[in-house]
Each structure stands twice: as structure tokens, then as C-alpha cells.
PDB file of C-alpha atoms in Angstrom:
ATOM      1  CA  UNK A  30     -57.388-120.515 142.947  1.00  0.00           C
ATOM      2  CA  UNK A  31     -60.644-118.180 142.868  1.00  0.00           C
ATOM      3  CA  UNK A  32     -59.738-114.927 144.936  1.00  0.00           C
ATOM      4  CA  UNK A  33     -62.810-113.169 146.540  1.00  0.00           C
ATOM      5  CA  UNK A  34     -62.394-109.855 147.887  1.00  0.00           C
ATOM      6  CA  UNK A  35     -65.763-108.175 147.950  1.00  0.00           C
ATOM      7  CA  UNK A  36     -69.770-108.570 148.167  1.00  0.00           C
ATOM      8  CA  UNK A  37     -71.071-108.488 144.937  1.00  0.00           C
ATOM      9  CA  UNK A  38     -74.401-106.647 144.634  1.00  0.00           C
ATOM     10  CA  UNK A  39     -77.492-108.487 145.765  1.00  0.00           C
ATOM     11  CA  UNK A  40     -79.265-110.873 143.142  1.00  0.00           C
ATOM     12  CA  UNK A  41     -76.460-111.331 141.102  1.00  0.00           C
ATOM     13  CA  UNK A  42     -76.404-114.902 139.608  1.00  0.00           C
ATOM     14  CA  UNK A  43     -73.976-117.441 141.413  1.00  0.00           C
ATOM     15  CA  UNK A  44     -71.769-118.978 139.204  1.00  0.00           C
ATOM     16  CA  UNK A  45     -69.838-120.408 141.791  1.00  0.00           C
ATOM     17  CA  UNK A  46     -71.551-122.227 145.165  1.00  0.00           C
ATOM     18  CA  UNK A  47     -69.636-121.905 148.532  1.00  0.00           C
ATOM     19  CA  UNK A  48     -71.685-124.643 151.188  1.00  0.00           C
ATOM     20  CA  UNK A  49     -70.213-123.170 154.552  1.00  0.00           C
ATOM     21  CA  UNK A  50     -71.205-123.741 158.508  1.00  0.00           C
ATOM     22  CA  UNK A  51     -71.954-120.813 160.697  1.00  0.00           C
ATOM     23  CA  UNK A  52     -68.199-120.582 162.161  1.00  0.00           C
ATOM     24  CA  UNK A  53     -66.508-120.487 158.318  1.00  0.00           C
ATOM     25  CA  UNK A  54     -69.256-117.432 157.251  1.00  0.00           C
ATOM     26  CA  UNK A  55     -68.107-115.468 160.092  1.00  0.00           C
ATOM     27  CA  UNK A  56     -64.322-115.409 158.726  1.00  0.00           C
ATOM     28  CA  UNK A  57     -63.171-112.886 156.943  1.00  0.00           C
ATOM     29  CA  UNK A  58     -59.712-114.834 155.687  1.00  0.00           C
ATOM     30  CA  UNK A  59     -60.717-118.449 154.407  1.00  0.00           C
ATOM     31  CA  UNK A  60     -58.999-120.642 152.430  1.00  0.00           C
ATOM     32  CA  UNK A  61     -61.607-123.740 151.199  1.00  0.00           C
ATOM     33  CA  UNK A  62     -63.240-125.187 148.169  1.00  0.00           C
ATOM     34  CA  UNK A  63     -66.413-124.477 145.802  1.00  0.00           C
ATOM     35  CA  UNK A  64     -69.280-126.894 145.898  1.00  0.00           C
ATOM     36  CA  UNK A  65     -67.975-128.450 142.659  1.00  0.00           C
ATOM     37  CA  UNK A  66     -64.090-128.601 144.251  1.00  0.00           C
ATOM     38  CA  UNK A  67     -62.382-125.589 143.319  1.00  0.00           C
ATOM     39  CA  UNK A  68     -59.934-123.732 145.948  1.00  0.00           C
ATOM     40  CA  UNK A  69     -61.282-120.838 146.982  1.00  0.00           C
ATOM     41  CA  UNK A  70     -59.606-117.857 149.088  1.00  0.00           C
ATOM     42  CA  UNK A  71     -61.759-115.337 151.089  1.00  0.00           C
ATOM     43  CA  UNK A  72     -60.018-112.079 152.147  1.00  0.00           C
ATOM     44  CA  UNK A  73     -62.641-110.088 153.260  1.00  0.00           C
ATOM     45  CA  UNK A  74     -62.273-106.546 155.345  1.00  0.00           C
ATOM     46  CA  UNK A  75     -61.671-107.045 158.867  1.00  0.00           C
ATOM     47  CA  UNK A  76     -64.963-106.387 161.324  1.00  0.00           C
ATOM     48  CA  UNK A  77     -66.693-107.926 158.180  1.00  0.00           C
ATOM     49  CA  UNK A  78     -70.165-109.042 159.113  1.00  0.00           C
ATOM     50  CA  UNK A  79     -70.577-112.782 159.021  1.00  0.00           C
ATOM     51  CA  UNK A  80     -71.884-114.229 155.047  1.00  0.00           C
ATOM     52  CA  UNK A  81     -75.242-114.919 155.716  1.00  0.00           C
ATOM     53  CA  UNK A  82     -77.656-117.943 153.579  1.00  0.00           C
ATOM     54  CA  UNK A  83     -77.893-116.339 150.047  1.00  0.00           C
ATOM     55  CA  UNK A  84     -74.729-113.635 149.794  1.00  0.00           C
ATOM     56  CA  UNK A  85     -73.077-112.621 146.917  1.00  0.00           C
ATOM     57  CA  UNK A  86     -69.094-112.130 146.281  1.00  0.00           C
ATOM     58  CA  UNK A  87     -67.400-111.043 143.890  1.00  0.00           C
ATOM     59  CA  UNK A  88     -64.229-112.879 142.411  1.00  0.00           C
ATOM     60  CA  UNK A  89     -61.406-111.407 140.879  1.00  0.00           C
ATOM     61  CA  UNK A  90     -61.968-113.142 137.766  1.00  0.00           C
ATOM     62  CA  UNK A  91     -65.349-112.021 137.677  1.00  0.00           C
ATOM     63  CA  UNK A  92     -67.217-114.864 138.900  1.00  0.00           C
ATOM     64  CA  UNK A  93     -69.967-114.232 140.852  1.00  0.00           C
ATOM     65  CA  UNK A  94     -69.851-116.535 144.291  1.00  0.00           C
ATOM     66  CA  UNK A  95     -73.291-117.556 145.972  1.00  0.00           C
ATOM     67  CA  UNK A  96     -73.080-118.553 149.453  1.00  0.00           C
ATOM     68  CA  UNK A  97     -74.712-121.777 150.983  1.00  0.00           C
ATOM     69  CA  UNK A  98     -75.430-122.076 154.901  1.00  0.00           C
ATOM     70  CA  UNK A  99     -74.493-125.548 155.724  1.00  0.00           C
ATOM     71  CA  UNK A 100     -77.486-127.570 157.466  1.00  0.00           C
ATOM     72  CA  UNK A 101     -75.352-127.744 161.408  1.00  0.00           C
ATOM     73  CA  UNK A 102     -76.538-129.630 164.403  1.00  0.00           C
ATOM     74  CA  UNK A 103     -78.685-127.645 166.402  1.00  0.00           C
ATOM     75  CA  UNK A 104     -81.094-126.783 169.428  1.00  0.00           C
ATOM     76  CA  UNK A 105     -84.949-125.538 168.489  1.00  0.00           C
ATOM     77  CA  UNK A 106     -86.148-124.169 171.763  1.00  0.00           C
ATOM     78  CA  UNK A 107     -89.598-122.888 172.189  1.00  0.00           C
ATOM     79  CA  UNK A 108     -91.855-122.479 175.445  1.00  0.00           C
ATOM     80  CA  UNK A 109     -95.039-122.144 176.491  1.00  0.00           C
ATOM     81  CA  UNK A 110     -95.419-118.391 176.212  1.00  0.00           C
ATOM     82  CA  UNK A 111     -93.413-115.415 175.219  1.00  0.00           C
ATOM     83  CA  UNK A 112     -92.119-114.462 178.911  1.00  0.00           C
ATOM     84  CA  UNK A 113     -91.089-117.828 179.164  1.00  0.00           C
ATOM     85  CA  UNK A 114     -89.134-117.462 175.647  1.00  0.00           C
ATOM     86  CA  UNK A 115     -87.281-114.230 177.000  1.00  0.00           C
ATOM     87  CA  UNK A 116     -86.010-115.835 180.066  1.00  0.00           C
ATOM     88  CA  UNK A 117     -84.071-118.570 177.367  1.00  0.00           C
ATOM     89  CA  UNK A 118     -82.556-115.716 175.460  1.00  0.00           C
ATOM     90  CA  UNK A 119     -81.701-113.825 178.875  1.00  0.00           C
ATOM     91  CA  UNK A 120     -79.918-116.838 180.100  1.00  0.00           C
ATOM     92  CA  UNK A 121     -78.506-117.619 176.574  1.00  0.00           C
ATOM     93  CA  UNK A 122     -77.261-114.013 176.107  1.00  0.00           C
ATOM     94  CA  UNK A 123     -75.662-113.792 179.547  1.00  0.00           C
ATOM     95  CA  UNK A 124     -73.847-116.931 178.422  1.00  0.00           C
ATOM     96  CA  UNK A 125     -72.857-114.879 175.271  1.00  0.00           C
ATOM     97  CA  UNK A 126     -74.334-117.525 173.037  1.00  0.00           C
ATOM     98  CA  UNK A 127     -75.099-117.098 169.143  1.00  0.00           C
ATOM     99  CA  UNK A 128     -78.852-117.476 168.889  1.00  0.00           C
ATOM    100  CA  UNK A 129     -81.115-117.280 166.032  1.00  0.00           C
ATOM    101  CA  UNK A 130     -84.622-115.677 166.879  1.00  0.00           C
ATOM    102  CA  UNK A 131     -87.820-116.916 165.332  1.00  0.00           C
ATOM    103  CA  UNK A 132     -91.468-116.079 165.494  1.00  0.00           C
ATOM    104  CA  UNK A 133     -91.718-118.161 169.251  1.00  0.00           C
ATOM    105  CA  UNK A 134     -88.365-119.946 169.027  1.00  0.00           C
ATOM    106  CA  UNK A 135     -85.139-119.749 169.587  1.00  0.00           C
ATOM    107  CA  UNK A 136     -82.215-121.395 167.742  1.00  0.00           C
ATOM    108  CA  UNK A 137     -78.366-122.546 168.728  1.00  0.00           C
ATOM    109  CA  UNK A 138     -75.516-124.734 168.504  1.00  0.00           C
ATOM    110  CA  UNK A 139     -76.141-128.238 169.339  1.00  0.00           C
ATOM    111  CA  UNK A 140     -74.698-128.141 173.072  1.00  0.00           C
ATOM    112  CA  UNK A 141     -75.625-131.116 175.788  1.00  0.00           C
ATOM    113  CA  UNK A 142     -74.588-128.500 179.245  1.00  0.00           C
ATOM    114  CA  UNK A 143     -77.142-125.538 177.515  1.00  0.00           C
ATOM    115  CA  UNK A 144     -79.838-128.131 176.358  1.00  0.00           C
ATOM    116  CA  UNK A 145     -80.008-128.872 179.855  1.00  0.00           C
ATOM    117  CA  UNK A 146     -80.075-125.599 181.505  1.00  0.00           C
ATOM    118  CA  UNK A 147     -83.096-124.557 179.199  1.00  0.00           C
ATOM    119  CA  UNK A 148     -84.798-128.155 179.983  1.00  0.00           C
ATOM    120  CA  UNK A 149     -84.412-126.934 183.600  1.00  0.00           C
ATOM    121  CA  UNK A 150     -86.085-123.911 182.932  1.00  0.00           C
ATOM    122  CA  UNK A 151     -88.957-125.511 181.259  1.00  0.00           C
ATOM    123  CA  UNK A 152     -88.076-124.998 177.395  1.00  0.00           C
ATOM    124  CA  UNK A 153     -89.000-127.508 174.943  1.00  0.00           C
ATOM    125  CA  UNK A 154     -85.545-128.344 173.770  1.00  0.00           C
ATOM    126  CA  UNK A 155     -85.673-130.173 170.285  1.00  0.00           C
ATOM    127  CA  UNK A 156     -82.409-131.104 168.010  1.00  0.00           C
ATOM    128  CA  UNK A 157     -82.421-130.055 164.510  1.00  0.00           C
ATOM    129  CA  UNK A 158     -80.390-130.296 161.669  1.00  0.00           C
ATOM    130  CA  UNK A 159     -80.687-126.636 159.757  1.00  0.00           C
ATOM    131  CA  UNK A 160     -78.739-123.760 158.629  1.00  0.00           C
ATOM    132  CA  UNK A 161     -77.662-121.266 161.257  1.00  0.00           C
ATOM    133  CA  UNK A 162     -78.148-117.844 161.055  1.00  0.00           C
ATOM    134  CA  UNK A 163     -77.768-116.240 164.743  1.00  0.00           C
ATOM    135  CA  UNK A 164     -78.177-112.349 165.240  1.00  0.00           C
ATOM    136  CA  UNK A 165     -74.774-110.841 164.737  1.00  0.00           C
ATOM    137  CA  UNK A 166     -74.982-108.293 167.349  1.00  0.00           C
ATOM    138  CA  UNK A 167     -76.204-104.706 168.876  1.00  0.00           C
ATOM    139  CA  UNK A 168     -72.803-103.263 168.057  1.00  0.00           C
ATOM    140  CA  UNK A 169     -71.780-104.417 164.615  1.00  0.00           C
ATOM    141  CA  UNK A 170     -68.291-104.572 165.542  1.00  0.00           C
ATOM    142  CA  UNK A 171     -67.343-107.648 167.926  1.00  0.00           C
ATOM    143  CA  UNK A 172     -67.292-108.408 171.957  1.00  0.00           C
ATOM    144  CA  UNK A 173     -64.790-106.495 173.002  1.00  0.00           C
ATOM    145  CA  UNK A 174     -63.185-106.880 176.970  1.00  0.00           C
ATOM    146  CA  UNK A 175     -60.395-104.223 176.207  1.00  0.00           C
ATOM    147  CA  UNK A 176     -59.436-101.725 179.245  1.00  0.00           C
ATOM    148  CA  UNK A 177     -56.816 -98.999 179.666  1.00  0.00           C
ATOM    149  CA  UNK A 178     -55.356 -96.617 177.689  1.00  0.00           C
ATOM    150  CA  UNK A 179     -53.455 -98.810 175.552  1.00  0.00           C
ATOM    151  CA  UNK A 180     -56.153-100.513 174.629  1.00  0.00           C
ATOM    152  CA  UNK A 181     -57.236-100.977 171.021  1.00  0.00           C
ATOM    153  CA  UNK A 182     -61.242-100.192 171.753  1.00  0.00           C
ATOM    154  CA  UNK A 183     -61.141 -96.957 174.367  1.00  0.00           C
ATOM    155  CA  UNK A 184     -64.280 -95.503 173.772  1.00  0.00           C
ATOM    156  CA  UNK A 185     -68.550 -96.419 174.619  1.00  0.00           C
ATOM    157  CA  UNK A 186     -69.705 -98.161 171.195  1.00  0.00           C
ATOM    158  CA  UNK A 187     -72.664 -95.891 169.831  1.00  0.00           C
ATOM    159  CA  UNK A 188     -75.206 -97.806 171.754  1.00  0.00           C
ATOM    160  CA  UNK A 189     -73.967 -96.783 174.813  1.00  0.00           C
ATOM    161  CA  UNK A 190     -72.926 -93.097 174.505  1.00  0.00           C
ATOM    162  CA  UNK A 191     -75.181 -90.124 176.333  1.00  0.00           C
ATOM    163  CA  UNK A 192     -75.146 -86.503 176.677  1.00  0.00           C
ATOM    164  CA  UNK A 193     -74.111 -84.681 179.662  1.00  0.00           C
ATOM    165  CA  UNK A 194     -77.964 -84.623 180.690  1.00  0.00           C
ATOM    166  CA  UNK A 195     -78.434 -88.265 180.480  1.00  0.00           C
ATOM    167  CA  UNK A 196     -80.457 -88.593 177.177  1.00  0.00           C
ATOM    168  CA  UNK A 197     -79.361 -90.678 174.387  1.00  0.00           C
ATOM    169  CA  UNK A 198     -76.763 -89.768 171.816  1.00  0.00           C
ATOM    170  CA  UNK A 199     -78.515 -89.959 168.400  1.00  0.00           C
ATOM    171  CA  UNK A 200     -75.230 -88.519 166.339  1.00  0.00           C
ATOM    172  CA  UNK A 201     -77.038 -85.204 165.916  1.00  0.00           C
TER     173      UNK A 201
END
């Protein structure tokens, strides 16, 4: 079985493909198989970032691993002009939906209930077949609905933290 453990750096040559969807690229433990049938196991470090269309891992015989985004059914939404467009992604993103943004378009999973909300609000909803690469976040590190003191996440992710006189916390 072909172990994978790391990124390897960018460019490498792939000497093994690994064709995954969206959902599998955003695991960080994986067992599956190469494009040419080989079982492959993906330990990754946990709060890894999902593989995106064109990564690089290293395998711990050497092999370097290039990574495929599976073609996935999806929604293509555009509108008729850029406020228009933002209203979509407001909706979508209060729905905590993965989205891919384009130049004028939004992308997402292939999803009957939200292809009709955003035909309500007057997109242009269009099914596609195409990899999916959605943004993976403002805070790098999950969605996290944690509370109390026991709590694994107790503190304001970076984003969010200000000084006592209400500017932003840079780090500094």
C-alpha cells in the first residue's frame, strides 16, 4: 500500500495520480486507490487544508503523488450584475455552503432546495459537471460551535480579536 504523509514541494513530477471529489480532498485520513489501481493511504496532519486540483504528496517510498479534482455535479450561478451576485453568496454563506468564486459566478454542489432559492432570487442557475474547488475559509482552521470552558476552541480566532480601544489586532 503507498503511505502518504506529507505535501511534497510544488512542481514536483507525479508519478502517481490520485482522481478525488471535493469531500475525499478535504480528508486528512483516506484510505483509496491510484488512478492506475493501487491502494493508497492518506494520513495527513489534522486541520490540514483540503488537496486542492494540482497538489503534490509525498510517499514514503518516494513517489511523488499528483492530485486530480474529480469533475462533480454542480450549480454555475451568475446574475445580472455584481450586487445581485453578492446577495447569492450572502444567502449561500448564511447557509454555510462551500462555494467556489469566479470572475461573475459562483459555484456549488449540485443541490435541487438551493437551486431554487437562488432561481427565486433571480440567479441564472445552470448545472455543470466540473471540478470543485470552494474557498476553504476566513479562519483556516474549521467551523467551530464550541462554548464553555471545557471546550476544545475557547478563544476569538485571529480574525476576530481587538484591542482594548476597539482597533484591530494585527499580532504586533
Amino acid at each position: 500500500m503507498l503511505t502518504i504523509t506529507r505535501h511534497a514541494d510544488p512542481g514536483e513530477h507525479g508519478d502517481v495520480t490520485l482522481t478525488l471529489s471535493y469531500e475525499l480532498r478535504s480528508k486528512t485520513r483516506l484510505r483509496t486507490r491510484s488512478a492506475d489501481g493501487e491502494d493508497v493511504a492518506i494520513f495527513l496532519p489534522s486541520g490540514s487544508p483540503p488537496l486542492a486540483d494540482g497538489d503534490r504528496l509525498q510517499a514514503n517510498d518516494g513517489r511523488v503523488v499528483r492530485v486530480c479534482a474529480q469533475p462533480e455535479a454542480l450549480l454555475h450561478v451568475s446574475a445580472i450584475n455584481p450586487r445581485e451576485l453578492n446577495r447569492a453568496a450572502y444567502h449561500l454563506g448564511n447557509r454555510h455552503v462551500p462555494v467556489q468564486v469566479g470572475e461573475g459566478w459562483l459555484r456549488l454542489g449540485a443541490d435541487s432546495v438551493l437551486q431554487g432559492m437562488l432561481e427565486q432570487l433571480g440567479m441564472l442557475v445552470q448545472p455543470l459537471l466540473a471540478p470543485f474547488q470552494p474557498e476553504s475559509g476566513a479562519y483556516g482552521g474549521g467551523h467551530h460551535h464550541s462554548h464553555g470552558k471545557d471546550s476544545a476552541f475557547q478563544y476569538a480566532p485571529r480574525l476576530h480579536q481587538f484591542r482594548r480601544d476597539g482597533s484591530p489586532d494585527d499580532g504586533t
